[in-house]
Amino acid sequence: MQIEPTGVITIDAIFKSYQQGEKNIVRNIPGAYTLAIADTRIKQVIIMRDKAGMKPGILWKKEERYGVASEDSAVRKRGASFVEDLIPGVIYYLNRY
């Protein structure tokens, strides 16, 4: 993964690494994050949470759809149910169809 001279990794670098099939992408992204990539090629949304678990992330469900958010209070207000906390360093694959 390409790191800028300032030590920053851009979203473009993360996406390029994903497109190239990098196996340890979560381990190679430093910092705190929960991010999602919508991959229309495989009709999935890929969710990644930093390996230290510094940024929150939850999996929720409403009817037959799943999603992710940073906190459960926001999704409960919209009628969704908390499913589980995203495990740090794990990649989740949500089917879009």
PDB file of C-alpha atoms in Angstrom:
ATOM      1  CA  MET A   1       0.000   0.000   0.000  1.00  0.00           C
ATOM      2  CA  GLN A   2       1.363   3.406  -0.948  1.00  0.00           C
ATOM      3  CA  ILE A   3       1.989   5.774   1.950  1.00  0.00           C
ATOM      4  CA  GLU A   4       2.314   9.497   1.214  1.00  0.00           C
ATOM      5  CA  PRO A   5       5.548  11.299   2.283  1.00  0.00           C
ATOM      6  CA  THR A   6       3.554  12.834   5.148  1.00  0.00           C
ATOM      7  CA  GLY A   7       2.771   9.352   6.479  1.00  0.00           C
ATOM      8  CA  VAL A   8      -0.856   9.535   5.336  1.00  0.00           C
ATOM      9  CA  ILE A   9      -2.607   6.754   3.463  1.00  0.00           C
ATOM     10  CA  THR A  10      -5.267   8.098   1.117  1.00  0.00           C
ATOM     11  CA  ILE A  11      -8.628   6.475   0.451  1.00  0.00           C
ATOM     12  CA  ASP A  12      -7.423   6.052  -3.142  1.00  0.00           C
ATOM     13  CA  ALA A  13      -4.472   3.961  -1.913  1.00  0.00           C
ATOM     14  CA  ILE A  14      -6.773   1.855   0.263  1.00  0.00           C
ATOM     15  CA  PHE A  15      -9.196   1.287  -2.610  1.00  0.00           C
ATOM     16  CA  LYS A  16      -6.380   0.420  -5.031  1.00  0.00           C
ATOM     17  CA  SER A  17      -5.001  -2.141  -2.566  1.00  0.00           C
ATOM     18  CA  TYR A  18      -8.476  -3.633  -2.240  1.00  0.00           C
ATOM     19  CA  GLN A  19      -8.921  -3.807  -6.028  1.00  0.00           C
ATOM     20  CA  GLN A  20      -5.550  -5.556  -6.354  1.00  0.00           C
ATOM     21  CA  GLY A  21      -6.706  -8.212  -3.891  1.00  0.00           C
ATOM     22  CA  GLU A  22      -4.364  -7.372  -1.029  1.00  0.00           C
ATOM     23  CA  LYS A  23      -4.879 -10.078   1.594  1.00  0.00           C
ATOM     24  CA  ASN A  24      -3.904  -8.204   4.782  1.00  0.00           C
ATOM     25  CA  ILE A  25      -5.502  -4.864   3.992  1.00  0.00           C
ATOM     26  CA  VAL A  26      -6.822  -4.305   7.544  1.00  0.00           C
ATOM     27  CA  ARG A  27      -3.396  -5.018   9.053  1.00  0.00           C
ATOM     28  CA  ASN A  28      -1.718  -2.614   6.652  1.00  0.00           C
ATOM     29  CA  ILE A  29      -3.935   0.415   7.272  1.00  0.00           C
ATOM     30  CA  PRO A  30      -2.700   2.291  10.339  1.00  0.00           C
ATOM     31  CA  GLY A  31      -4.909   4.450  12.513  1.00  0.00           C
ATOM     32  CA  ALA A  32      -8.486   4.354  13.707  1.00  0.00           C
ATOM     33  CA  TYR A  33     -11.329   3.743  11.259  1.00  0.00           C
ATOM     34  CA  THR A  34     -14.439   1.862  10.334  1.00  0.00           C
ATOM     35  CA  LEU A  35     -14.866   1.972   6.571  1.00  0.00           C
ATOM     36  CA  ALA A  36     -17.041   0.475   3.862  1.00  0.00           C
ATOM     37  CA  ILE A  37     -16.412  -0.283   0.204  1.00  0.00           C
ATOM     38  CA  ALA A  38     -19.366  -0.986  -2.098  1.00  0.00           C
ATOM     39  CA  ASP A  39     -18.031  -3.460  -4.672  1.00  0.00           C
ATOM     40  CA  THR A  40     -20.475  -3.609  -7.560  1.00  0.00           C
ATOM     41  CA  ARG A  41     -18.409  -6.311  -9.296  1.00  0.00           C
ATOM     42  CA  ILE A  42     -19.295  -8.875  -6.630  1.00  0.00           C
ATOM     43  CA  LYS A  43     -22.464  -7.122  -5.406  1.00  0.00           C
ATOM     44  CA  GLN A  44     -21.216  -6.836  -1.832  1.00  0.00           C
ATOM     45  CA  VAL A  45     -20.396  -4.156   0.680  1.00  0.00           C
ATOM     46  CA  ILE A  46     -17.111  -4.810   2.464  1.00  0.00           C
ATOM     47  CA  ILE A  47     -16.806  -3.399   5.990  1.00  0.00           C
ATOM     48  CA  MET A  48     -13.471  -3.056   7.813  1.00  0.00           C
ATOM     49  CA  ARG A  49     -12.757  -1.967  11.373  1.00  0.00           C
ATOM     50  CA  ASP A  50      -9.297  -0.975  12.617  1.00  0.00           C
ATOM     51  CA  LYS A  51      -7.394  -3.751  14.351  1.00  0.00           C
ATOM     52  CA  ALA A  52      -7.172  -1.866  17.664  1.00  0.00           C
ATOM     53  CA  GLY A  53     -10.932  -1.246  17.763  1.00  0.00           C
ATOM     54  CA  MET A  54     -10.460   2.462  18.400  1.00  0.00           C
ATOM     55  CA  LYS A  55     -13.413   3.531  16.254  1.00  0.00           C
ATOM     56  CA  PRO A  56     -16.805   2.039  17.079  1.00  0.00           C
ATOM     57  CA  GLY A  57     -18.778  -0.001  14.625  1.00  0.00           C
ATOM     58  CA  ILE A  58     -21.956  -2.033  14.910  1.00  0.00           C
ATOM     59  CA  LEU A  59     -23.916  -4.341  12.656  1.00  0.00           C
ATOM     60  CA  TRP A  60     -27.669  -3.682  12.554  1.00  0.00           C
ATOM     61  CA  LYS A  61     -30.708  -5.215  10.898  1.00  0.00           C
ATOM     62  CA  LYS A  62     -34.028  -3.791   9.754  1.00  0.00           C
ATOM     63  CA  GLU A  63     -36.460  -6.218   8.183  1.00  0.00           C
ATOM     64  CA  GLU A  64     -34.256  -8.302   5.850  1.00  0.00           C
ATOM     65  CA  ARG A  65     -31.490  -5.708   5.382  1.00  0.00           C
ATOM     66  CA  TYR A  66     -28.241  -5.351   7.267  1.00  0.00           C
ATOM     67  CA  GLY A  67     -26.058  -2.288   7.657  1.00  0.00           C
ATOM     68  CA  VAL A  68     -23.331  -0.754   9.793  1.00  0.00           C
ATOM     69  CA  ALA A  69     -23.159   2.370  11.904  1.00  0.00           C
ATOM     70  CA  SER A  70     -20.918   3.943  14.492  1.00  0.00           C
ATOM     71  CA  GLU A  71     -23.454   3.655  17.310  1.00  0.00           C
ATOM     72  CA  ASP A  72     -26.665   1.800  17.975  1.00  0.00           C
ATOM     73  CA  SER A  73     -28.712   4.747  19.232  1.00  0.00           C
ATOM     74  CA  ALA A  74     -28.893   6.205  15.722  1.00  0.00           C
ATOM     75  CA  VAL A  75     -30.203   3.010  14.142  1.00  0.00           C
ATOM     76  CA  ARG A  76     -32.637   2.177  16.950  1.00  0.00           C
ATOM     77  CA  LYS A  77     -34.347   5.547  16.384  1.00  0.00           C
ATOM     78  CA  ARG A  78     -35.031   4.374  12.828  1.00  0.00           C
ATOM     79  CA  GLY A  79     -36.525   1.057  13.897  1.00  0.00           C
ATOM     80  CA  ALA A  80     -33.482  -1.131  13.280  1.00  0.00           C
ATOM     81  CA  SER A  81     -32.154  -3.755  15.685  1.00  0.00           C
ATOM     82  CA  PHE A  82     -28.625  -4.075  17.044  1.00  0.00           C
ATOM     83  CA  VAL A  83     -27.031  -7.358  15.894  1.00  0.00           C
ATOM     84  CA  GLU A  84     -23.435  -7.176  17.158  1.00  0.00           C
ATOM     85  CA  ASP A  85     -20.372  -5.004  17.641  1.00  0.00           C
ATOM     86  CA  LEU A  86     -17.952  -5.207  14.731  1.00  0.00           C
ATOM     87  CA  ILE A  87     -14.909  -7.164  15.837  1.00  0.00           C
ATOM     88  CA  PRO A  88     -11.659  -5.163  15.527  1.00  0.00           C
ATOM     89  CA  GLY A  89      -9.473  -6.234  12.608  1.00  0.00           C
ATOM     90  CA  VAL A  90     -12.216  -8.263  10.929  1.00  0.00           C
ATOM     91  CA  ILE A  91     -13.560  -7.783   7.402  1.00  0.00           C
ATOM     92  CA  TYR A  92     -17.310  -8.249   6.919  1.00  0.00           C
ATOM     93  CA  TYR A  93     -19.006  -8.966   3.597  1.00  0.00           C
ATOM     94  CA  LEU A  94     -22.636  -7.898   3.187  1.00  0.00           C
ATOM     95  CA  ASN A  95     -24.522  -9.084   0.126  1.00  0.00           C
ATOM     96  CA  ARG A  96     -26.214  -6.235  -1.678  1.00  0.00           C
ATOM     97  CA  TYR A  97     -28.824  -8.408  -3.377  1.00  0.00           C
TER      98      TYR A  97
END
